[in-house]
Each structure stands twice: as structure tokens, then as C-alpha cells.
Short mmCIF file of C-alpha atoms in Angstrom, two decimals:
data_model
loop_
_atom_site.label_atom_id
_atom_site.label_comp_id
_atom_site.label_asym_id
_atom_site.label_seq_id
_atom_site.Cartn_x
_atom_site.Cartn_y
_atom_site.Cartn_z
CA MET A 120 -21.05 -44.56 -25.40
CA ASN A 121 -17.93 -43.52 -23.54
CA PHE A 122 -15.85 -42.52 -26.54
CA GLY A 123 -13.71 -39.47 -25.95
CA LEU A 124 -15.36 -36.60 -24.06
CA LYS A 125 -12.79 -37.09 -21.27
CA ARG A 126 -14.62 -40.19 -20.11
CA LYS A 127 -13.01 -43.57 -19.70
CA ALA A 128 -13.44 -45.55 -22.91
CA SER A 129 -14.17 -49.25 -22.59
CA ALA A 130 -12.28 -51.64 -24.84
CA PRO A 131 -15.23 -52.29 -27.18
CA ALA A 132 -15.65 -48.56 -27.69
CA GLN A 133 -12.49 -48.57 -29.78
CA THR A 134 -14.12 -50.79 -32.41
CA MET A 135 -17.54 -49.22 -32.66
CA TRP A 136 -16.83 -47.62 -36.02
CA THR A 137 -14.02 -47.11 -38.50
CA ALA A 138 -12.85 -43.98 -40.30
CA ASP A 139 -13.90 -45.49 -43.64
CA GLU A 140 -17.41 -46.17 -42.29
CA ILE A 141 -17.76 -42.53 -41.26
CA ALA A 142 -16.46 -41.26 -44.62
CA ARG A 143 -18.66 -43.65 -46.60
CA LEU A 144 -21.76 -42.60 -44.63
CA CYS A 145 -21.03 -38.90 -45.24
CA TYR A 146 -20.35 -39.37 -48.97
CA GLU A 147 -23.59 -41.34 -49.34
CA HIS A 148 -25.53 -38.66 -47.49
CA TYR A 149 -24.02 -36.01 -49.76
CA ARG A 150 -25.09 -37.92 -52.87
CA ILE A 151 -28.61 -38.75 -51.68
CA SER A 152 -29.77 -35.98 -49.33
CA LEU A 153 -28.19 -32.87 -50.82
CA PRO A 154 -29.72 -31.30 -53.92
CA LYS A 155 -28.04 -30.71 -57.23
CA GLN A 156 -28.34 -27.00 -56.54
CA GLY A 157 -25.17 -25.79 -54.87
CA LYS A 158 -23.06 -28.78 -55.93
CA PRO A 159 -20.09 -28.34 -58.26
CA GLU A 160 -20.72 -28.06 -61.96
CA PRO A 161 -19.56 -31.38 -63.50
CA ASN A 162 -16.05 -31.37 -64.97
CA ARG A 163 -15.53 -27.71 -64.09
CA GLU A 164 -15.82 -27.20 -60.32
CA TRP A 165 -14.82 -28.88 -57.05
CA THR A 166 -15.82 -28.41 -53.43
CA LEU A 167 -15.09 -29.50 -49.87
CA LEU A 168 -17.34 -31.49 -47.53
CA ALA A 169 -17.75 -31.66 -43.75
CA ALA A 170 -20.34 -33.22 -41.45
CA VAL A 171 -21.22 -34.16 -37.88
CA VAL A 172 -22.20 -37.79 -37.26
CA LYS A 173 -24.13 -38.95 -34.18
CA ILE A 174 -22.91 -42.24 -32.72
CA GLN A 175 -25.37 -44.15 -30.54
CA PRO A 176 -25.22 -47.73 -29.20
CA VAL A 177 -28.01 -50.01 -30.37
CA ALA A 178 -30.53 -50.50 -27.55
CA GLY A 179 -30.75 -53.79 -25.69
CA GLN A 180 -27.09 -54.80 -25.80
CA THR A 181 -25.57 -56.45 -22.78
CA CYS A 182 -22.26 -55.14 -21.53
CA ASP A 183 -21.03 -58.34 -19.84
CA SER A 184 -18.37 -59.07 -22.45
CA THR A 185 -15.43 -56.75 -23.02
CA ASP A 186 -14.27 -58.53 -26.18
CA LYS A 187 -17.55 -58.19 -28.06
CA PRO A 188 -17.81 -55.01 -30.17
CA VAL A 189 -20.66 -52.68 -29.27
CA GLN A 190 -23.18 -52.28 -32.08
CA VAL A 191 -23.88 -48.65 -32.89
CA THR A 192 -26.04 -46.58 -35.19
CA LYS A 193 -24.40 -43.78 -37.13
CA ASP A 194 -26.48 -40.84 -38.35
CA VAL A 195 -25.44 -37.66 -40.13
CA VAL A 196 -27.02 -34.78 -38.19
CA SER A 197 -25.42 -31.87 -40.03
CA MET A 198 -23.48 -31.32 -43.23
CA GLY A 199 -21.78 -28.47 -45.03
CA THR A 200 -19.98 -27.81 -48.28
CA GLY A 201 -18.06 -24.71 -49.29
CA THR A 202 -14.66 -23.20 -50.04
CA LYS A 203 -15.00 -19.43 -49.64
CA CYS A 204 -15.02 -16.50 -47.22
CA ILE A 205 -16.17 -12.94 -47.64
CA GLY A 206 -13.75 -10.05 -47.20
CA ARG A 207 -13.85 -7.59 -44.34
CA SER A 208 -15.61 -4.96 -46.46
CA LYS A 209 -18.53 -7.33 -47.12
CA MET A 210 -19.27 -7.99 -43.44
CA ARG A 211 -22.57 -6.63 -42.12
CA LYS A 212 -23.58 -5.36 -38.69
CA SER A 213 -27.04 -6.88 -39.12
CA GLY A 214 -25.68 -10.43 -38.73
CA ASP A 215 -27.43 -11.61 -41.90
CA VAL A 216 -24.40 -12.67 -43.95
CA LEU A 217 -22.16 -15.73 -43.57
CA ASN A 218 -18.61 -14.45 -43.13
CA ASP A 219 -17.03 -17.88 -43.42
CA SER A 220 -18.40 -20.53 -45.79
CA HIS A 221 -15.69 -23.15 -45.49
CA ALA A 222 -17.28 -26.60 -45.23
CA GLU A 223 -16.20 -27.16 -41.60
CA VAL A 224 -17.79 -23.89 -40.48
CA ILE A 225 -21.01 -24.55 -42.42
CA ALA A 226 -21.24 -28.04 -40.86
CA ARG A 227 -20.73 -26.66 -37.36
CA ARG A 228 -23.33 -23.92 -37.76
CA SER A 229 -25.72 -26.51 -39.20
CA PHE A 230 -24.99 -28.63 -36.11
CA GLN A 231 -25.98 -25.70 -33.87
CA ARG A 232 -29.29 -25.57 -35.72
CA TYR A 233 -29.76 -29.28 -35.00
CA LEU A 234 -28.96 -28.73 -31.31
CA LEU A 235 -31.55 -25.93 -31.10
CA HIS A 236 -34.16 -28.25 -32.55
CA GLN A 237 -33.26 -31.00 -30.08
CA LEU A 238 -33.57 -28.54 -27.18
CA HIS A 239 -36.99 -27.49 -28.49
CA LEU A 240 -38.08 -31.13 -28.58
CA VAL A 241 -37.20 -31.81 -24.95
CA ALA A 242 -37.80 -28.43 -23.29
CA VAL A 243 -40.97 -27.34 -25.09
CA LEU A 244 -42.60 -30.41 -26.67
CA LYS A 245 -41.48 -32.84 -23.92
CA GLN A 246 -40.46 -35.34 -26.57
CA ASP A 247 -37.55 -37.72 -26.86
CA SER A 248 -34.28 -35.89 -27.60
CA ILE A 249 -30.52 -36.20 -27.41
CA PHE A 250 -30.76 -34.23 -24.16
CA VAL A 251 -31.79 -35.24 -20.63
CA PRO A 252 -32.41 -32.97 -17.62
CA GLY A 253 -29.36 -31.55 -15.88
CA THR A 254 -28.97 -31.02 -12.16
CA GLN A 255 -29.78 -27.30 -12.22
CA ARG A 256 -32.97 -25.49 -13.17
CA GLY A 257 -33.41 -24.97 -16.89
CA LEU A 258 -30.25 -26.84 -17.84
CA TRP A 259 -29.87 -29.94 -19.99
CA LYS A 260 -27.03 -32.30 -20.77
CA LEU A 261 -26.22 -34.72 -23.55
CA ARG A 262 -27.36 -38.29 -23.05
CA PRO A 263 -24.33 -40.20 -21.72
CA ASP A 264 -24.46 -42.91 -24.41
CA LEU A 265 -24.19 -40.43 -27.31
CA ALA A 266 -21.13 -39.02 -29.03
CA PHE A 267 -20.47 -36.88 -32.10
CA VAL A 268 -17.81 -37.45 -34.75
CA PHE A 269 -16.69 -34.61 -37.01
CA PHE A 270 -15.86 -35.54 -40.60
CA SER A 271 -14.01 -33.43 -43.15
CA SER A 272 -13.10 -34.53 -46.66
CA HIS A 273 -9.85 -32.59 -46.37
CA THR A 274 -7.24 -31.45 -43.87
CA PRO A 275 -8.40 -28.22 -42.16
CA CYS A 276 -6.79 -25.06 -43.51
CA GLY A 277 -4.18 -23.38 -41.36
CA ASP A 278 -1.78 -25.12 -39.00
CA ALA A 279 -3.01 -28.69 -39.67
CA SER A 280 -2.20 -28.21 -43.36
CA ILE A 281 1.47 -27.54 -42.69
CA ILE A 282 2.61 -31.02 -43.63
CA PRO A 283 6.21 -32.10 -44.12
CA MET A 284 7.30 -33.57 -47.45
CA LEU A 285 9.95 -36.21 -46.99
CA GLU A 286 12.60 -37.40 -49.41
CA PHE A 287 12.33 -40.96 -50.80
CA GLU A 288 8.82 -41.33 -49.43
CA ASP A 289 5.36 -41.82 -50.86
CA GLN A 290 4.00 -38.30 -50.67
CA PRO A 291 0.61 -37.74 -49.02
CA CYS A 292 -0.93 -36.60 -52.28
CA TYR A 293 -2.05 -37.95 -55.60
CA PRO A 294 -0.42 -38.39 -58.99
CA VAL A 295 1.29 -35.32 -60.34
CA ASN A 296 -0.75 -33.21 -62.70
CA THR A 297 1.41 -31.05 -64.91
CA ASP A 298 -1.46 -28.61 -65.36
CA TRP A 299 -1.73 -28.00 -61.64
CA ALA A 300 0.12 -24.70 -61.57
CA ASN A 301 -1.87 -23.29 -64.47
CA ASP A 302 -5.17 -24.46 -62.99
CA LEU A 303 -4.22 -23.04 -59.63
CA GLU A 304 -3.36 -19.61 -60.98
CA ALA A 305 -6.43 -19.50 -63.19
CA SER A 306 -8.81 -20.48 -60.41
CA GLY A 307 -7.45 -17.91 -58.00
CA ASN A 308 -6.72 -20.69 -55.53
CA LEU A 309 -3.87 -18.73 -54.07
CA GLU A 310 -3.37 -15.03 -53.86
CA ALA A 311 -0.96 -13.45 -56.31
CA GLU A 312 1.56 -12.80 -53.56
CA ALA A 313 1.50 -16.45 -52.53
CA THR A 314 2.12 -17.48 -56.13
CA GLU A 315 5.03 -15.05 -56.27
CA ASP A 316 6.41 -16.45 -53.01
CA LYS A 317 6.16 -19.89 -54.54
CA ARG A 318 8.20 -18.86 -57.57
CA LYS A 319 10.86 -17.26 -55.37
CA CYS A 320 11.12 -20.22 -53.04
CA GLU A 321 11.33 -22.95 -55.64
CA GLY A 322 14.36 -22.30 -57.76
CA PRO A 323 16.11 -25.03 -59.73
CA ASN A 324 18.41 -25.77 -56.81
CA ASN A 325 15.58 -26.48 -54.38
CA PRO A 326 15.71 -30.08 -53.12
CA VAL A 327 12.12 -30.64 -54.17
CA THR A 328 13.37 -30.88 -57.74
CA LYS A 329 14.52 -34.38 -56.94
CA LYS A 330 12.50 -37.37 -58.04
CA MET A 331 9.66 -38.31 -55.71
CA ARG A 332 7.27 -41.22 -55.69
CA LEU A 333 3.62 -40.45 -55.15
CA GLU A 334 0.98 -43.11 -54.55
CA PRO A 335 2.04 -46.76 -54.48
CA GLY A 336 2.03 -47.95 -58.07
CA THR A 337 2.57 -44.47 -59.42
CA PRO A 338 5.86 -44.17 -61.33
CA ALA A 339 8.45 -41.73 -60.06
CA THR A 340 8.03 -38.33 -61.68
CA GLU A 341 10.70 -35.79 -62.38
CA VAL A 342 9.90 -32.38 -61.00
CA ALA A 343 11.45 -30.16 -63.59
CA ASN A 344 12.62 -26.56 -63.59
CA GLY A 345 12.14 -26.18 -59.87
CA MET A 346 8.33 -26.13 -60.16
CA ALA A 347 6.67 -29.03 -58.44
CA HIS A 348 3.20 -29.71 -59.80
CA TYR A 349 0.90 -31.17 -57.21
CA PRO A 350 -2.87 -31.14 -56.90
CA SER A 351 -4.15 -28.55 -54.49
CA PHE A 352 -6.50 -29.79 -51.82
CA GLY A 353 -7.27 -26.48 -50.25
CA SER A 354 -9.94 -24.06 -51.13
CA GLN A 355 -9.73 -20.64 -52.59
CA GLU A 356 -8.88 -19.41 -49.13
CA SER A 357 -6.95 -22.31 -47.67
CA GLY A 358 -5.84 -25.90 -47.74
CA PRO A 359 -2.61 -27.82 -48.08
CA VAL A 360 -0.98 -26.71 -51.29
CA PRO A 361 2.09 -28.72 -52.10
CA PRO A 362 5.47 -27.08 -51.98
CA SER A 363 4.54 -24.85 -49.26
CA VAL A 364 4.10 -25.37 -45.64
CA SER A 365 6.30 -26.42 -42.80
CA SER A 366 8.62 -24.90 -40.46
CA SER A 367 11.96 -24.88 -38.92
CA ASN A 368 10.11 -26.23 -35.90
CA LEU A 369 9.60 -29.62 -37.57
CA ALA A 370 12.17 -31.44 -35.50
CA SER A 371 13.28 -34.93 -36.41
CA GLU A 372 11.69 -36.40 -33.30
CA GLU A 373 8.34 -34.88 -34.28
CA LEU A 374 8.59 -36.30 -37.78
CA ALA A 375 9.55 -39.71 -36.45
CA ALA A 376 6.30 -39.77 -34.53
CA VAL A 377 4.24 -39.43 -37.70
CA PRO A 378 3.05 -42.95 -38.60
CA GLY A 379 4.16 -44.03 -42.05
CA MET A 380 5.54 -40.65 -42.95
CA ALA A 381 9.02 -41.83 -43.92
CA PRO A 382 11.79 -44.30 -43.28
CA SER A 383 14.11 -43.54 -40.39
CA GLY A 384 16.37 -40.61 -41.11
CA ALA A 385 14.44 -39.42 -44.16
CA LYS A 386 15.09 -35.81 -45.04
CA VAL A 387 12.35 -33.18 -45.02
CA VAL A 388 12.68 -31.56 -48.43
CA ASP A 389 9.67 -29.27 -48.41
CA VAL A 390 6.25 -28.75 -46.92
CA TYR A 391 2.67 -28.36 -48.01
CA ARG A 392 1.80 -24.70 -47.70
CA THR A 393 -1.39 -23.24 -46.37
CA GLY A 394 -2.93 -20.14 -47.92
CA ALA A 395 -3.93 -18.99 -44.43
CA LYS A 396 -1.89 -15.98 -43.30
CA CYS A 397 -0.41 -15.39 -39.85
CA VAL A 398 -2.52 -13.00 -37.80
CA PRO A 399 -1.03 -9.67 -36.68
CA GLY A 400 0.88 -10.19 -33.46
CA GLU A 401 2.16 -13.66 -34.37
CA ALA A 402 5.82 -14.29 -35.19
CA GLY A 403 5.07 -14.86 -38.88
CA ASP A 404 6.42 -17.20 -41.55
CA SER A 405 10.01 -17.00 -42.69
CA GLY A 406 9.12 -17.43 -46.38
CA MET A 407 12.44 -19.21 -46.80
CA PRO A 408 12.81 -21.92 -49.43
CA GLY A 409 11.75 -25.47 -48.73
CA ALA A 410 10.86 -26.87 -45.31
CA ALA A 411 11.56 -23.62 -43.46
CA TYR A 412 8.87 -21.70 -45.36
CA HIS A 413 6.25 -21.86 -42.59
CA GLN A 414 6.31 -21.55 -38.84
CA VAL A 415 4.03 -24.12 -37.21
CA GLY A 416 1.65 -23.64 -34.31
CA LEU A 417 0.58 -20.10 -35.19
CA LEU A 418 -2.89 -18.61 -35.42
CA ARG A 419 -3.83 -17.88 -39.02
CA VAL A 420 -6.53 -16.00 -40.89
CA LYS A 421 -8.11 -17.13 -44.14
CA PRO A 422 -6.91 -14.97 -47.04
CA GLY A 423 -9.25 -13.09 -49.30
CA ARG A 424 -8.88 -12.14 -52.94
CA GLY A 425 -7.73 -8.57 -52.50
CA ASP A 426 -10.10 -7.94 -49.57
CA PRO A 427 -8.65 -9.44 -46.35
CA THR A 428 -10.98 -11.57 -44.24
CA CYS A 429 -11.50 -11.66 -40.49
CA SER A 430 -12.11 -15.42 -40.51
CA MET A 431 -9.70 -17.55 -38.51
CA SER A 432 -8.44 -20.76 -40.11
CA CYS A 433 -10.39 -23.99 -39.70
CA SER A 434 -7.47 -25.49 -37.74
CA ASP A 435 -7.80 -22.65 -35.23
CA LYS A 436 -11.57 -22.98 -35.01
CA LEU A 437 -11.45 -26.74 -34.46
CA ALA A 438 -8.86 -26.21 -31.70
CA ARG A 439 -11.17 -23.67 -30.08
CA TRP A 440 -14.17 -26.02 -30.31
CA ASN A 441 -12.06 -28.69 -28.64
CA ILE A 442 -12.01 -26.56 -25.48
CA LEU A 443 -15.18 -24.45 -25.66
CA GLY A 444 -17.43 -27.02 -27.36
CA CYS A 445 -19.32 -26.80 -30.65
CA GLN A 446 -22.51 -25.29 -29.21
CA GLY A 447 -21.32 -21.69 -28.99
CA ALA A 448 -22.17 -19.09 -26.35
CA LEU A 449 -25.94 -18.83 -26.91
CA LEU A 450 -26.71 -22.52 -26.50
CA MET A 451 -24.48 -22.72 -23.43
CA HIS A 452 -27.27 -20.94 -21.54
CA PHE A 453 -29.30 -24.17 -21.73
CA LEU A 454 -26.50 -26.68 -21.24
CA GLU A 455 -24.83 -28.01 -18.11
CA GLU A 456 -21.66 -28.85 -20.03
CA PRO A 457 -20.29 -28.14 -23.52
CA ILE A 458 -20.99 -30.39 -26.50
CA TYR A 459 -17.64 -31.82 -27.49
CA LEU A 460 -16.58 -33.85 -30.49
CA SER A 461 -15.33 -37.33 -29.57
CA ALA A 462 -13.40 -37.77 -32.82
CA VAL A 463 -12.32 -36.05 -36.02
CA VAL A 464 -12.09 -38.08 -39.24
CA ILE A 465 -10.35 -36.73 -42.35
CA GLY A 466 -10.90 -38.06 -45.87
CA LYS A 467 -8.16 -39.11 -48.27
CA CYS A 468 -5.95 -36.07 -48.90
CA PRO A 469 -2.54 -34.69 -47.92
CA TYR A 470 -2.39 -35.55 -44.22
CA SER A 471 -0.07 -35.69 -41.24
CA GLN A 472 -1.14 -37.19 -37.93
CA GLU A 473 1.46 -35.12 -36.11
CA ALA A 474 0.25 -31.89 -37.72
CA MET A 475 -3.38 -32.68 -36.86
CA GLN A 476 -2.51 -33.50 -33.24
CA ARG A 477 -0.46 -30.32 -32.94
CA ALA A 478 -3.04 -28.05 -34.53
CA LEU A 479 -6.16 -29.37 -32.80
CA ILE A 480 -4.82 -30.45 -29.39
CA GLY A 481 -1.14 -29.71 -28.83
CA ARG A 482 -1.31 -25.93 -29.10
CA CYS A 483 -3.79 -25.76 -26.23
CA GLN A 484 -2.85 -28.80 -24.17
CA ASN A 485 -1.46 -26.74 -21.30
CA VAL A 486 -4.47 -24.46 -20.93
CA SER A 487 -5.62 -24.73 -17.31
CA ALA A 488 -7.95 -23.20 -14.70
CA LEU A 489 -10.97 -23.46 -17.00
CA PRO A 490 -14.50 -23.19 -15.57
CA LYS A 491 -16.26 -26.35 -14.41
CA GLY A 492 -17.23 -28.60 -17.31
CA PHE A 493 -14.68 -27.13 -19.74
CA GLY A 494 -11.38 -28.78 -20.58
CA VAL A 495 -8.89 -29.69 -23.29
CA GLN A 496 -10.35 -32.79 -24.94
CA GLU A 497 -8.26 -35.73 -26.12
CA VAL A 498 -10.24 -35.91 -29.34
CA LYS A 499 -9.49 -39.02 -31.42
CA ILE A 500 -8.07 -38.14 -34.85
CA GLN A 501 -8.17 -40.62 -37.74
CA GLN A 502 -7.90 -40.61 -41.52
CA SER A 503 -10.06 -42.53 -43.97
CA ASP A 504 -8.68 -44.01 -47.17
CA LEU A 505 -11.78 -42.93 -49.11
CA LEU A 506 -11.60 -39.95 -51.47
CA PHE A 507 -14.45 -37.44 -51.78
CA GLU A 508 -15.77 -37.72 -55.35
CA GLN A 509 -16.05 -33.96 -55.86
CA SER A 510 -12.77 -32.94 -54.25
CA ARG A 511 -10.23 -31.09 -56.34
CA CYS A 512 -8.07 -34.20 -56.65
CA ALA A 513 -10.93 -36.48 -57.73
CA MET A 514 -12.16 -33.95 -60.25
CA GLN A 515 -8.68 -33.50 -61.71
CA ALA A 516 -8.35 -37.25 -62.18
CA LYS A 517 -11.72 -37.40 -63.97
CA ARG A 518 -10.98 -34.58 -66.36
CA ALA A 519 -7.28 -35.19 -66.96
CA ALA A 520 -7.49 -34.33 -70.66
CA SER A 521 -10.44 -31.95 -70.55
CA PRO A 522 -9.99 -28.37 -71.68
CA GLY A 523 -10.73 -25.36 -69.52
CA ARG A 524 -10.10 -24.53 -65.88
CA LEU A 525 -11.02 -26.43 -62.76
CA VAL A 526 -12.30 -23.91 -60.22
CA PRO A 527 -13.72 -24.01 -56.67
CA CYS A 528 -17.51 -24.09 -56.47
CA GLY A 529 -18.85 -20.69 -55.43
CA ALA A 530 -21.88 -22.08 -53.56
CA ALA A 531 -22.12 -23.51 -50.06
CA ILE A 532 -24.73 -26.05 -48.91
CA SER A 533 -25.99 -26.38 -45.34
CA TRP A 534 -28.05 -29.37 -44.20
CA SER A 535 -29.41 -30.01 -40.71
CA ALA A 536 -31.42 -32.93 -39.32
CA VAL A 537 -34.44 -30.72 -38.60
CA PRO A 538 -38.02 -31.18 -39.86
CA GLU A 539 -38.51 -27.72 -41.36
CA GLN A 540 -36.42 -26.51 -44.28
CA PRO A 541 -33.29 -28.57 -43.55
CA LEU A 542 -31.47 -27.26 -46.63
CA ASP A 543 -29.82 -23.91 -47.19
CA VAL A 544 -27.82 -23.01 -50.31
CA THR A 545 -25.78 -19.81 -50.26
CA ALA A 546 -23.28 -17.89 -52.38
CA ASN A 547 -21.21 -14.95 -51.12
CA GLY A 548 -22.80 -15.39 -47.70
CA PHE A 549 -26.43 -14.98 -48.85
CA PRO A 550 -29.05 -17.40 -50.19
CA GLN A 551 -28.16 -18.32 -53.75
CA GLY A 552 -29.95 -16.06 -56.22
CA ALA A 553 -30.29 -13.15 -53.79
CA THR A 554 -30.20 -9.69 -55.34
CA LYS A 555 -28.76 -6.51 -53.86
CA LYS A 556 -32.25 -5.07 -53.78
CA GLY A 557 -33.42 -7.86 -51.49
CA LEU A 558 -30.58 -7.65 -49.00
CA GLY A 559 -31.78 -6.95 -45.49
CA SER A 560 -35.15 -8.66 -45.93
CA LEU A 561 -36.16 -11.78 -44.00
CA GLN A 562 -36.17 -13.79 -47.21
CA VAL A 563 -32.54 -13.01 -47.98
CA ARG A 564 -30.92 -14.63 -44.97
CA SER A 565 -29.19 -17.94 -44.56
CA ARG A 566 -30.87 -20.13 -41.94
CA ILE A 567 -27.49 -20.53 -40.26
CA SER A 568 -26.55 -16.84 -40.23
CA LYS A 569 -25.97 -15.26 -36.82
CA VAL A 570 -29.27 -13.39 -36.88
CA GLU A 571 -31.31 -16.46 -37.85
CA LEU A 572 -29.71 -18.71 -35.24
CA PHE A 573 -30.32 -15.92 -32.71
CA ARG A 574 -33.95 -15.74 -33.82
CA SER A 575 -34.30 -19.51 -33.31
CA PHE A 576 -32.72 -19.17 -29.86
CA GLN A 577 -35.18 -16.40 -28.93
CA LYS A 578 -38.09 -18.47 -30.21
CA LEU A 579 -36.99 -21.37 -28.00
CA LEU A 580 -36.66 -19.06 -25.00
CA SER A 581 -40.09 -17.52 -25.53
CA SER A 582 -41.63 -21.01 -25.65
CA ILE A 583 -40.39 -21.79 -22.14
CA SER A 584 -42.08 -20.26 -19.09
CA GLU A 585 -39.83 -17.79 -17.29
CA ASP A 586 -39.84 -19.77 -14.04
CA LYS A 587 -38.04 -22.55 -15.93
CA TRP A 588 -35.40 -20.35 -17.49
CA PRO A 589 -31.78 -21.02 -16.52
CA ASP A 590 -30.26 -18.62 -14.00
CA SER A 591 -27.89 -17.08 -16.57
CA LEU A 592 -30.89 -15.62 -18.42
CA ARG A 593 -32.59 -14.22 -15.30
CA VAL A 594 -29.83 -11.93 -14.07
CA ARG A 595 -30.70 -8.82 -16.07
CA LYS A 596 -32.68 -7.70 -19.08
CA LEU A 597 -30.97 -8.88 -22.24
CA GLU A 598 -31.72 -7.41 -25.65
CA THR A 599 -28.97 -7.71 -28.24
CA TYR A 600 -27.11 -10.69 -29.62
CA GLN A 601 -24.04 -9.38 -27.80
CA ASP A 602 -25.98 -9.17 -24.50
CA TYR A 603 -27.01 -12.82 -24.69
CA LYS A 604 -23.53 -13.99 -25.65
CA GLU A 605 -21.86 -12.08 -22.81
CA ALA A 606 -24.42 -13.39 -20.29
CA ALA A 607 -23.15 -16.94 -20.86
CA SER A 608 -20.57 -16.28 -18.14
CA ALA A 609 -18.95 -19.73 -17.87
CA TYR A 610 -18.45 -19.89 -21.63
CA GLN A 611 -17.03 -16.37 -21.72
CA ASP A 612 -14.69 -17.16 -18.81
CA ALA A 613 -13.45 -20.25 -20.65
CA TRP A 614 -12.93 -18.24 -23.85
CA SER A 615 -11.08 -15.52 -21.95
CA THR A 616 -8.81 -18.13 -20.33
CA LEU A 617 -8.08 -19.74 -23.70
CA ARG A 618 -7.13 -16.39 -25.22
CA LYS A 619 -4.89 -15.45 -22.29
CA GLN A 620 -3.03 -18.76 -22.22
CA ALA A 621 -2.85 -19.82 -25.86
CA PHE A 622 -4.74 -17.77 -28.44
CA GLY A 623 -3.99 -14.18 -27.52
CA SER A 624 -3.77 -12.99 -31.13
CA TRP A 625 -7.21 -14.32 -32.12
CA ILE A 626 -8.99 -11.82 -34.37
CA ARG A 627 -12.32 -10.82 -32.85
CA ASN A 628 -15.01 -8.91 -34.66
CA PRO A 629 -15.78 -5.47 -33.20
CA SER A 630 -18.74 -5.49 -30.80
CA ASP A 631 -20.81 -3.28 -33.11
CA TYR A 632 -21.17 -6.31 -35.40
CA HIS A 633 -23.10 -8.05 -32.59
CA GLN A 634 -25.57 -5.34 -31.60
CA PHE A 635 -28.52 -6.61 -33.64
CA LYS A 636 -31.71 -7.75 -31.90
#
């Protein structure tokens, strides 16, 4: 399959799957393959969902006709749910806690676990795998007919969530819920300072007080007293939250390029705001009323509840993966080229094609002089019209008249297409039910924590005879997690180039958090 990955795509490749097919497959997998444990409590909690889907052409097809769609199989190979991050004070130098449990990050770490298993199949067991031998000793590459699609039930937090709201236009959200503001404050979905900013920015004279239509068929709703009540689609630490995000950078020509966003000449009256905060060193948001509230294109960090996090926004991480690949530094030792996503599909939620393109591709499109095999990918970005059944919006619609708060689910679920213990349910970065007394033991570690993925990497390495090791692992004696990461020289060169040319303010954890063995 030549879909994305900087390879020429044949005409049939464009019709191999649809965004709705990807979303439907992921929602079905969530319902069937994930346990009740870790899922939101009915009528009280909501969560976010992300997954990686393997796309593979059905064997035996002839390629003599360009107008006949290629038949493909679609398989979920990793999945994650989650809405939370831990604060800086909760981070551990032992690598046994998940710092970031947003669904996209859980899905990507679960994908790395899947890739490790596939490498074990081909390099150790000599069995069929997604990998084939590369041209250099000890290196492997992805089979040329395979591709991976990333699915998220929601717009990634950070820059991609800065979405313009246009006057006289169907807004990219769902019917107004007058309890939204109360639910939001009660659930801690935004920090107190963000709530205060919201109050300051949305006075009675703000243009967002005008009537706006929502979904087709939904009657126009008056937004009274300067407080617009929209459903929030972000998590406790992120997500597009209605009157909030945009920037003075949202030029009319940019908005005109957004399909279906508004009739010609429509006025931008406000923006969806992201809870993610600008990192130190960036220009920062203006905080001005309406559409000028946010500055677009900036690196952002996920906010904590009183305890700041060191976790970059999901928009930033997806942009980084689009250049460095999803495999990370450790797995790059075994790979001839990075593992890129061919497409990103977003579920039904507040959405802007222009914002997604800017956040995931545009900010880094001029990065150059990358090592061989690395490059800015023209990842395909699409939106599905299917809503995730346990999203905040869906849950609000179900419990419209129910008493009590709607809050984000505190648990995160990881699932990988691996034969042994594919599931992992965590809360606050540790396996659900863990006690303080047990912290530090082997039993109280997520299977996708840094230390456990490192352990799996070391197990793979020890199963391969040294004469078949890749050259990058034969240069010097490596001991710590940091040693092995730094020894992936091509990956580190690519990361250094990306930081110098586009992401210079990226927050990096101190090296003493990577010294475990």
C-alpha cells in the first residue's frame, strides 16, 4: 500500500478506506475488546479514545486496473483511553510512572509495545511479521504494502484545538447545554485561572453573545449574559473548549481555506480555547477577548491542577511523530527507517481542517537537512462523522436531565495486539489499585511505562546473538535508558534538527529521569 509515507499513491489508494470505516472499527474494538474496568462510570464520567489501525491490501489482487478500488484489511493494533497527566512533583526517576495518560499518548506507547513484539517475531522466532530484512546488518524495515492510520475520537489538545468560531455558521460543536459551565467548573476541566480568564474575556458586549446556529436542525440559541455554554470536548488537561482559542494570526485567507467553515466573508467572532499553556520561551497568548485570545502555532504544555506538568500537548507530539516517527529512539536501533503514520482520522467533535494541517504539518514543513530516512510527512488528515459514545458530548446528551456532575474518567486503558497481557489499566500513572506501599515493585508498573518498554527492548536484544546486532549497539558499552536513547544517533540528529529549526522551546525532562537500568 503506497498511502502516504512520502511514497507515490496510486489512484485506487485514495479509496481503500473511509474515515467513518476507521472510526467505526475503533469504536467496535473499544466496546468488544476493552474491559469494563477502566471505562467511564455510566452517566457520570466520560473519556477520550485513540488507536492505531494497520491497513494491508488483501492478498492476490491484480493491479492492472487503476479504476478498481484496492481491497484492504483494517486491524486495530493498539488503543488507548485517558484524559489526565501527572504533575511535575509526581514524576519519578525510576521510569515506572506514566507522566502523560492522554489517549493519544497511551495509544502510541501501546503501538511501541506492538512494534517490539513484531520485531521479536521476525528477529528471534523467524516468524511472519510486519517487518522484512533491511539492507544493513541487524536492521529491519516495514513491509512496503503496509500503512498505519492514527485515530482519535477528538481533536488533539494544543494548537490543533485552536479553532475559529464564525458568525452565521453552523458551529463545529453540538447542541448548547446550559449546564456546561457548571459541569465544567465542577469537574475541574479547566484550571481556575482559565475560568477566570473566560469570565474576563466574555463580557456582555462580546460578539459571541449573538445568536448562533449549532448542528443542522438545531434551533438558534441565544447566548445570554455574555456566557456561551458549549460542551467541552477536551480533557481535564486539554481539548477544544468553546469560547476560547484562536489568534490574531487567523487571517481571512486561512479561514477561507477551511472547507465548510463559513460562507465567504463570515466574521470570526471567537475561538475554541485549549487548556494547554504556552511553554516558557514562546511568545504567549494575548488573553484578549474573542478571536484574539490565543496565538496559533505555539508549543504548549498540558496544564495540571495546581501542579504544573512537563507533558507537551498532543498537537505538539503528533507533529513531532510526523518527522521522527512513532517508534521512538530505542526501536530506531533496529529499524532502517522510521515508522510513520500515513493518515490521522478524527472523530466527530469541534474540528478545523486548517488548524489540524497547521498544527501537525505546517509548523514543521520547512524543517530541512534531516538524516537519511527522516522527513516531514504529508500525512492525510480526515474527520469522521461518527461520535464516540463515551465522549463528553455523547454523555451530556444521554444524561441531559440527570442530576450530579459529569466528570472525566480517572483511569486510562492501554491495549496492544500482543499475545501476553495485552491490557493495562492505570490511574495516576500506575496500575489501577496500586498502593503507595507497593510503588517501586515490579508488580506496580504499567506495561507501557518507560522502564517496562526498556525492559522489553533489552529482552529482545538479549535474544539476538551479538554478531547480528545493529552497528549502533556495538559502538560502546551501553547501560542506562539514557545511554541507549543517545546511541540512536540518526534519531537524535533528527530530533536535534527539529528542535533547532522549529521546536526550540520544547520542554525536555532532565537527564537524571533517564538514568535507570
